[in-house]
mmCIF file of C-alpha atoms and ligand atoms in Angstrom:
data_model
loop_
_atom_site.group_PDB
_atom_site.id
_atom_site.type_symbol
_atom_site.label_atom_id
_atom_site.label_comp_id
_atom_site.label_asym_id
_atom_site.label_seq_id
_atom_site.Cartn_x
_atom_site.Cartn_y
_atom_site.Cartn_z
ATOM 1 C CA MET A 1 -31.461 35.105 28.459
ATOM 2 C CA LEU A 2 -27.856 34.872 28.957
ATOM 3 C CA GLU A 3 -25.678 35.018 25.725
ATOM 4 C CA LEU A 4 -21.996 33.919 25.739
ATOM 5 C CA LYS A 5 -20.766 34.310 22.130
ATOM 6 C CA ASP A 6 -17.166 32.988 21.610
ATOM 7 C CA LEU A 7 -16.160 34.874 25.133
ATOM 8 C CA SER A 8 -12.407 34.916 25.678
ATOM 9 C CA VAL A 9 -10.372 35.935 28.714
ATOM 10 C CA VAL A 10 -6.346 36.089 28.396
ATOM 11 C CA PHE A 11 -4.885 37.066 31.396
ATOM 12 C CA TYR A 12 -1.134 38.713 31.324
ATOM 13 C CA LYS A 13 -1.837 38.004 27.190
ATOM 14 C CA GLY A 14 1.653 38.534 25.719
ATOM 15 C CA THR A 15 4.102 37.652 28.032
ATOM 16 C CA VAL A 16 5.656 34.546 29.334
ATOM 17 C CA ASN A 17 3.150 33.953 32.074
ATOM 18 C CA GLU A 18 0.240 34.781 29.312
ATOM 19 C CA LYS A 19 -3.152 32.244 30.712
ATOM 20 C CA VAL A 20 -6.070 31.303 29.001
ATOM 21 C CA ALA A 21 -8.769 31.141 31.257
ATOM 22 C CA LEU A 22 -11.582 31.097 29.083
ATOM 23 C CA SER A 23 -11.400 29.991 25.317
ATOM 24 C CA HIS A 24 -14.172 30.150 22.809
ATOM 25 C CA VAL A 25 -17.056 30.162 25.612
ATOM 26 C CA ASN A 26 -20.234 29.925 24.188
ATOM 27 C CA LEU A 27 -23.420 29.284 26.352
ATOM 28 C CA LYS A 28 -27.473 30.073 25.551
ATOM 29 C CA LEU A 29 -29.768 29.844 29.023
ATOM 30 C CA GLU A 30 -33.446 30.270 29.088
ATOM 31 C CA ALA A 31 -34.674 31.937 31.873
ATOM 32 C CA GLY A 32 -35.661 30.418 34.735
ATOM 33 C CA ASP A 33 -32.680 27.784 33.896
ATOM 34 C CA PHE A 34 -30.873 26.338 37.008
ATOM 35 C CA VAL A 35 -27.232 24.984 35.653
ATOM 36 C CA THR A 36 -24.911 23.576 38.309
ATOM 37 C CA ILE A 37 -21.096 23.743 36.966
ATOM 38 C CA ILE A 38 -18.331 21.738 38.095
ATOM 39 C CA GLY A 39 -14.490 21.387 36.846
ATOM 40 C CA SER A 40 -11.080 20.937 38.619
ATOM 41 C CA ASN A 41 -9.403 23.472 40.136
ATOM 42 C CA GLY A 42 -8.418 26.491 37.316
ATOM 43 C CA ALA A 43 -10.401 25.341 34.672
ATOM 44 C CA GLY A 44 -12.255 28.834 34.729
ATOM 45 C CA LYS A 45 -15.253 28.723 36.689
ATOM 46 C CA SER A 46 -15.053 31.809 38.594
ATOM 47 C CA THR A 47 -13.560 33.476 35.575
ATOM 48 C CA LEU A 48 -16.201 32.742 33.811
ATOM 49 C CA PHE A 49 -18.563 34.550 36.588
ATOM 50 C CA GLN A 50 -16.200 37.519 36.491
ATOM 51 C CA THR A 51 -16.789 38.158 33.268
ATOM 52 C CA ILE A 52 -20.037 37.919 33.183
ATOM 53 C CA SER A 53 -20.478 39.713 35.978
ATOM 54 C CA GLY A 54 -18.133 42.771 34.479
ATOM 55 C CA ALA A 55 -15.334 42.120 37.607
ATOM 56 C CA VAL A 56 -12.989 40.766 34.841
ATOM 57 C CA GLU A 57 -12.588 42.102 30.829
ATOM 58 C CA SER A 58 -13.212 39.889 28.159
ATOM 59 C CA ASP A 59 -10.310 40.086 25.509
ATOM 60 C CA SER A 60 -13.019 38.760 22.554
ATOM 61 C CA GLY A 61 -17.351 37.743 22.331
ATOM 62 C CA GLN A 62 -19.803 38.774 23.760
ATOM 63 C CA ILE A 63 -22.559 39.418 26.362
ATOM 64 C CA LEU A 64 -25.704 38.866 26.119
ATOM 65 C CA LEU A 65 -28.292 39.421 28.891
ATOM 66 C CA ASN A 66 -31.804 39.321 28.159
ATOM 67 C CA GLY A 67 -30.953 40.327 24.338
ATOM 68 C CA LYS A 68 -29.081 43.160 25.744
ATOM 69 C CA ASP A 69 -25.721 43.664 25.153
ATOM 70 C CA ILE A 70 -23.951 43.996 28.076
ATOM 71 C CA THR A 71 -19.783 42.997 27.107
ATOM 72 C CA PHE A 72 -18.832 46.607 27.948
ATOM 73 C CA GLU A 73 -21.088 47.825 30.446
ATOM 74 C CA PRO A 74 -18.739 48.325 33.708
ATOM 75 C CA GLU A 75 -19.484 46.371 36.517
ATOM 76 C CA TYR A 76 -21.772 48.983 39.313
ATOM 77 C CA LYS A 77 -24.761 48.597 36.280
ATOM 78 C CA ARG A 78 -24.650 44.919 36.053
ATOM 79 C CA ALA A 79 -24.495 44.619 39.626
ATOM 80 C CA ARG A 80 -27.967 46.078 39.635
ATOM 81 C CA HIS A 81 -29.286 42.724 37.381
ATOM 82 C CA ILE A 82 -26.369 39.959 38.677
ATOM 83 C CA GLY A 83 -27.025 38.819 42.287
ATOM 84 C CA ARG A 84 -23.544 36.655 43.559
ATOM 85 C CA LEU A 85 -22.212 34.624 45.831
ATOM 86 C CA PHE A 86 -19.031 33.926 46.878
ATOM 87 C CA GLN A 87 -17.422 31.197 48.997
ATOM 88 C CA ASP A 88 -16.323 33.525 51.534
ATOM 89 C CA PRO A 89 -19.560 34.377 54.052
ATOM 90 C CA LEU A 90 -17.712 37.755 54.762
ATOM 91 C CA LYS A 91 -18.040 38.963 51.531
ATOM 92 C CA GLY A 92 -21.422 40.619 50.470
ATOM 93 C CA THR A 93 -22.409 42.026 53.866
ATOM 94 C CA ALA A 94 -21.450 44.539 56.120
ATOM 95 C CA PRO A 95 -20.037 43.455 59.483
ATOM 96 C CA HIS A 96 -20.116 46.548 61.242
ATOM 97 C CA MET A 97 -23.667 47.944 59.904
ATOM 98 C CA THR A 98 -26.903 45.664 61.860
ATOM 99 C CA ILE A 99 -28.671 43.536 60.037
ATOM 100 C CA GLU A 100 -31.528 46.029 58.661
ATOM 101 C CA GLU A 101 -29.497 48.010 57.469
ATOM 102 C CA ASN A 102 -27.832 45.411 55.395
ATOM 103 C CA LEU A 103 -30.781 44.715 53.791
ATOM 104 C CA HIS A 104 -31.611 48.184 53.373
ATOM 105 C CA LEU A 105 -28.572 48.454 51.153
ATOM 106 C CA SER A 106 -29.349 45.236 48.680
ATOM 107 C CA ASN A 107 -33.425 46.286 48.990
ATOM 108 C CA GLN A 108 -32.203 50.356 47.281
ATOM 109 C CA ARG A 109 -29.709 48.402 44.598
ATOM 110 C CA GLY A 110 -29.089 50.729 42.021
ATOM 111 C CA LYS A 111 -30.930 53.455 43.769
ATOM 112 C CA HIS A 112 -29.297 56.180 45.670
ATOM 113 C CA PHE A 113 -29.007 55.326 49.078
ATOM 114 C CA SER A 114 -29.461 56.997 52.488
ATOM 115 C CA LEU A 115 -29.310 55.562 55.564
ATOM 116 C CA SER A 116 -31.181 58.069 57.287
ATOM 117 C CA LEU A 117 -34.483 58.081 54.750
ATOM 118 C CA MET A 118 -34.924 54.540 56.246
ATOM 119 C CA SER A 119 -37.872 53.926 57.083
ATOM 120 C CA HIS A 120 -39.851 51.137 58.940
ATOM 121 C CA LYS A 121 -42.688 49.993 56.297
ATOM 122 C CA TYR A 122 -39.879 48.133 54.913
ATOM 123 C CA ARG A 123 -38.892 46.238 58.762
ATOM 124 C CA THR A 124 -42.472 43.546 58.120
ATOM 125 C CA LEU A 125 -40.881 43.202 54.489
ATOM 126 C CA PHE A 126 -37.606 42.343 55.990
ATOM 127 C CA GLN A 127 -39.225 40.107 59.216
ATOM 128 C CA GLU A 128 -41.143 38.290 56.899
ATOM 129 C CA SER A 129 -37.827 37.666 54.641
ATOM 130 C CA LEU A 130 -35.183 36.449 57.488
ATOM 131 C CA LYS A 131 -38.281 34.666 58.570
ATOM 132 C CA GLU A 132 -38.913 32.378 55.441
ATOM 133 C CA LEU A 133 -34.423 31.731 56.187
ATOM 134 C CA ASP A 134 -35.952 29.557 59.749
ATOM 135 C CA LEU A 135 -32.709 31.250 61.559
ATOM 136 C CA GLY A 136 -34.470 32.838 64.078
ATOM 137 C CA LEU A 137 -33.126 36.072 62.443
ATOM 138 C CA GLU A 138 -36.855 38.070 61.995
ATOM 139 C CA ASN A 139 -36.406 39.431 66.107
ATOM 140 C CA ARG A 140 -33.089 40.619 65.507
ATOM 141 C CA LEU A 141 -33.350 43.574 62.769
ATOM 142 C CA ASP A 142 -30.689 45.193 65.240
ATOM 143 C CA MET A 143 -27.827 42.299 65.243
ATOM 144 C CA LYS A 144 -24.939 43.596 64.112
ATOM 145 C CA VAL A 145 -24.021 41.231 60.658
ATOM 146 C CA GLY A 146 -20.200 40.763 62.430
ATOM 147 C CA LEU A 147 -21.733 38.367 65.501
ATOM 148 C CA LEU A 148 -23.377 36.032 62.842
ATOM 149 C CA SER A 149 -22.144 32.790 62.187
ATOM 150 C CA GLY A 150 -20.790 31.787 58.943
ATOM 151 C CA GLY A 151 -23.959 30.041 57.769
ATOM 152 C CA GLN A 152 -26.425 32.799 59.184
ATOM 153 C CA ARG A 153 -24.370 35.410 57.351
ATOM 154 C CA GLN A 154 -24.445 33.582 53.590
ATOM 155 C CA ALA A 155 -28.269 32.950 54.260
ATOM 156 C CA LEU A 156 -28.349 36.724 54.740
ATOM 157 C CA THR A 157 -26.184 36.938 51.735
ATOM 158 C CA LEU A 158 -28.490 35.374 49.634
ATOM 159 C CA LEU A 159 -31.547 37.091 50.926
ATOM 160 C CA MET A 160 -29.539 40.436 49.633
ATOM 161 C CA ALA A 161 -29.010 38.906 46.693
ATOM 162 C CA THR A 162 -32.859 38.488 45.850
ATOM 163 C CA LEU A 163 -34.349 41.366 48.109
ATOM 164 C CA VAL A 164 -34.696 42.333 44.339
ATOM 165 C CA THR A 165 -34.960 39.914 42.431
ATOM 166 C CA PRO A 166 -31.839 39.412 39.989
ATOM 167 C CA ASP A 167 -31.802 38.622 36.304
ATOM 168 C CA LEU A 168 -29.083 35.859 37.075
ATOM 169 C CA LEU A 169 -27.761 34.891 40.001
ATOM 170 C CA LEU A 170 -23.985 33.440 41.006
ATOM 171 C CA LEU A 171 -23.440 31.267 43.156
ATOM 172 C CA ASP A 172 -19.462 30.470 43.331
ATOM 173 C CA GLU A 173 -19.206 27.339 46.030
ATOM 174 C CA HIS A 174 -21.327 29.203 47.863
ATOM 175 C CA THR A 175 -21.233 26.731 50.927
ATOM 176 C CA ALA A 176 -17.967 25.253 50.325
ATOM 177 C CA ALA A 177 -16.649 27.065 53.722
ATOM 178 C CA LEU A 178 -19.984 26.409 55.442
ATOM 179 C CA ASP A 179 -20.210 22.597 57.631
ATOM 180 C CA PRO A 180 -21.704 20.203 55.822
ATOM 181 C CA LYS A 181 -25.058 20.360 57.790
ATOM 182 C CA THR A 182 -25.517 24.037 57.118
ATOM 183 C CA ALA A 183 -23.993 23.597 53.851
ATOM 184 C CA GLN A 184 -27.204 21.390 52.692
ATOM 185 C CA LYS A 185 -29.130 24.293 54.844
ATOM 186 C CA VAL A 186 -27.638 27.201 52.862
ATOM 187 C CA LEU A 187 -28.238 24.991 49.575
ATOM 188 C CA GLN A 188 -31.935 24.017 49.980
ATOM 189 C CA LEU A 189 -32.748 27.796 50.634
ATOM 190 C CA SER A 190 -31.097 29.092 47.457
ATOM 191 C CA ASP A 191 -32.796 26.241 45.706
ATOM 192 C CA LYS A 192 -36.572 27.205 47.281
ATOM 193 C CA ILE A 193 -35.640 31.193 46.230
ATOM 194 C CA VAL A 194 -34.824 30.277 43.202
ATOM 195 C CA LYS A 195 -37.712 27.952 42.588
ATOM 196 C CA GLU A 196 -40.266 30.755 43.968
ATOM 197 C CA HIS A 197 -38.828 33.784 41.832
ATOM 198 C CA HIS A 198 -37.972 31.717 38.893
ATOM 199 C CA ILE A 199 -34.377 33.093 38.776
ATOM 200 C CA THR A 200 -32.200 32.221 36.532
ATOM 201 C CA THR A 201 -29.148 30.320 38.176
ATOM 202 C CA MET A 202 -25.613 29.382 37.455
ATOM 203 C CA MET A 203 -23.831 27.469 40.732
ATOM 204 C CA ILE A 204 -20.014 26.175 40.411
ATOM 205 C CA THR A 205 -20.147 23.794 43.406
ATOM 206 C CA HIS A 206 -17.329 20.887 44.143
ATOM 207 C CA ASN A 207 -20.095 18.119 45.102
ATOM 208 C CA MET A 208 -21.078 15.686 42.730
ATOM 209 C CA GLU A 209 -24.337 14.791 44.035
ATOM 210 C CA ASP A 210 -25.664 18.218 44.442
ATOM 211 C CA ALA A 211 -24.507 19.012 40.612
ATOM 212 C CA LEU A 212 -27.114 16.471 39.105
ATOM 213 C CA LYS A 213 -29.804 17.018 42.640
ATOM 214 C CA TYR A 214 -30.236 21.176 41.921
ATOM 215 C CA GLY A 215 -30.979 22.995 38.591
ATOM 216 C CA ASN A 216 -32.108 21.646 35.392
ATOM 217 C CA LYS A 217 -27.952 21.650 33.568
ATOM 218 C CA THR A 218 -25.159 20.635 34.774
ATOM 219 C CA MET A 219 -22.138 21.791 32.871
ATOM 220 C CA ILE A 220 -18.493 20.324 33.276
ATOM 221 C CA MET A 221 -15.603 23.004 32.437
ATOM 222 C CA LYS A 222 -12.045 21.943 31.748
ATOM 223 C CA ASP A 223 -9.046 24.499 30.859
ATOM 224 C CA GLY A 224 -11.477 27.500 30.131
ATOM 225 C CA GLN A 225 -14.403 25.677 27.869
ATOM 226 C CA ILE A 226 -17.496 23.847 27.992
ATOM 227 C CA ILE A 227 -16.713 20.236 27.880
ATOM 228 C CA ALA A 228 -20.003 19.210 28.430
ATOM 229 C CA LEU A 229 -23.599 20.300 28.999
ATOM 230 C CA ILE A 230 -25.467 17.904 30.508
ATOM 231 C CA GLU A 231 -29.490 18.313 30.276
ATOM 232 C CA GLY A 232 -33.029 16.110 29.610
ATOM 233 C CA GLU A 233 -33.784 12.750 29.508
ATOM 234 C CA GLU A 234 -29.686 12.837 29.744
ATOM 235 C CA ARG A 235 -29.158 14.552 33.253
ATOM 236 C CA LYS A 236 -32.057 12.676 34.172
ATOM 237 C CA LYS A 237 -30.844 9.499 33.820
ATOM 238 C CA MET A 238 -26.896 10.568 35.048
ATOM 239 C CA THR A 239 -25.625 8.674 38.402
ATOM 240 C CA VAL A 240 -23.400 10.571 40.155
ATOM 241 C CA GLU A 241 -20.417 7.714 39.366
ATOM 242 C CA GLN A 242 -21.241 8.592 35.359
ATOM 243 C CA LEU A 243 -20.891 11.959 36.329
ATOM 244 C CA ILE A 244 -17.725 11.265 38.205
ATOM 245 C CA HIS A 245 -16.143 9.399 35.074
ATOM 246 C CA LEU A 246 -17.072 11.492 32.901
ATOM 247 C CA TYR A 247 -15.817 14.581 34.829
ATOM 248 C CA SER A 248 -12.155 13.111 35.663
ATOM 249 C CA SER A 249 -11.556 10.743 32.071
ATOM 250 C CA SER A 250 -13.529 13.124 29.640
ATOM 251 C CA THR A 251 -11.563 15.230 26.698
ATOM 252 C CA LYS A 252 -13.415 17.812 24.422
ATOM 253 C CA GLU A 253 -13.567 15.546 21.440
ATOM 254 C CA TYR A 254 -15.450 12.738 24.050
ATOM 255 C CA THR A 255 -18.374 14.994 25.235
ATOM 256 C CA ASP A 256 -18.896 16.988 21.662
ATOM 257 C CA ARG A 257 -19.514 13.259 19.902
ATOM 258 C CA VAL A 258 -21.480 12.774 23.253
ATOM 259 C CA PHE A 259 -23.174 15.669 24.955
ATOM 260 C CA LEU A 260 -22.427 18.749 23.736
ATOM 261 C CA LYS A 261 -25.654 20.658 22.188
HETATM 262 N N1 ADP B 301 -7.396 37.838 38.414
HETATM 263 C C1 ADP B 301 -6.122 36.486 37.866
HETATM 264 N N2 ADP B 301 -5.040 37.077 37.226
HETATM 265 C C2 ADP B 301 -4.352 36.267 36.827
HETATM 266 N N3 ADP B 301 -4.801 34.979 36.305
HETATM 267 C C3 ADP B 301 -6.041 34.587 36.983
HETATM 268 C C4 ADP B 301 -6.708 35.736 37.674
HETATM 269 N N4 ADP B 301 -7.737 34.910 38.048
HETATM 270 C C5 ADP B 301 -7.889 33.365 37.478
HETATM 271 N N5 ADP B 301 -6.569 32.946 36.858
HETATM 272 C C6 ADP B 301 -6.483 31.863 36.169
HETATM 273 O O1 ADP B 301 -6.383 31.942 35.674
HETATM 274 C C7 ADP B 301 -6.985 30.426 35.608
HETATM 275 C C8 ADP B 301 -8.465 30.012 35.583
HETATM 276 O O2 ADP B 301 -9.091 30.424 37.261
HETATM 277 P P1 ADP B 301 -10.574 30.384 37.678
HETATM 278 O O3 ADP B 301 -11.278 31.134 37.069
HETATM 279 O O4 ADP B 301 -9.863 30.859 39.221
HETATM 280 O O5 ADP B 301 -10.785 28.734 38.028
HETATM 281 P P2 ADP B 301 -11.379 27.719 38.181
HETATM 282 O O6 ADP B 301 -12.745 28.888 40.014
HETATM 283 O O7 ADP B 301 -12.292 27.203 37.821
HETATM 284 O O8 ADP B 301 -10.908 26.708 40.042
HETATM 285 C C9 ADP B 301 -6.403 29.905 36.551
HETATM 286 O O9 ADP B 301 -4.665 29.320 35.682
HETATM 287 C C10 ADP B 301 -5.539 30.854 37.195
HETATM 288 O O10 ADP B 301 -4.562 31.028 37.811
HETATM 289 MG MG1 MG B 302 -12.943 29.456 41.399
#
């Protein structure tokens, strides 16, 4: 499904500020995999997403999506297949456009878009999808998105990113800026949508409980490397305490021996 082969990213190469953000990353995900990603600040998590989505160029290595080499495909082309959510709820939606217009935008992803051609046949589809969010937005299609709360806006962004089912969904701490209750709601919603549409998903989180609770795999990153990939029985048996211990004390040598398949 998604395959990363020996992927490396170096910022400011050849200068005193040279920074290896990703170092020979190898990863293979199956269709429908939902991997949670943890790792301290600067571990390279966001860079990994940026590289997969084409916002950052890799220095070496290969990215394959559904068997197709997309390493040199421009970001806008990859966007047809890759949905993304960020920490900031203000990203991903257009504030001065209505909920309906925003949904139309994402529904037209990759096609020639014109608001004037906006047809009302989608209205019911949008209303049904919004109803699923359970935020009372289904009767407010004409409301400007800028008036929504952070949680509502992030839920709408999620809907927009998945309205046309993406091959891959990248969630970069997408609930970190929300209050705890709203964060859990958006997280549960994400899980529901991902399961219903069998979307291959990668989710960066700082919450260790969520890292084990959601998805079927957990990946730990450190210094631009994947130092552990926990899955199967190992993951089922793992407690939050064990994960925290592993996260804070592990070296690549240790996790290589114990976990990395
Ligand atoms: N656009 C960039 N230019 C230069 N350095 C960057 C850039 N993006 C990230 N970095 C650096 O790469 C490293 C990894 O960053 P990042 O992927 O954002 O980590 P994480 O998301 O795990 O916190 C950090 O040292 C960061 O400062
Ligand atoms: Mg980050």
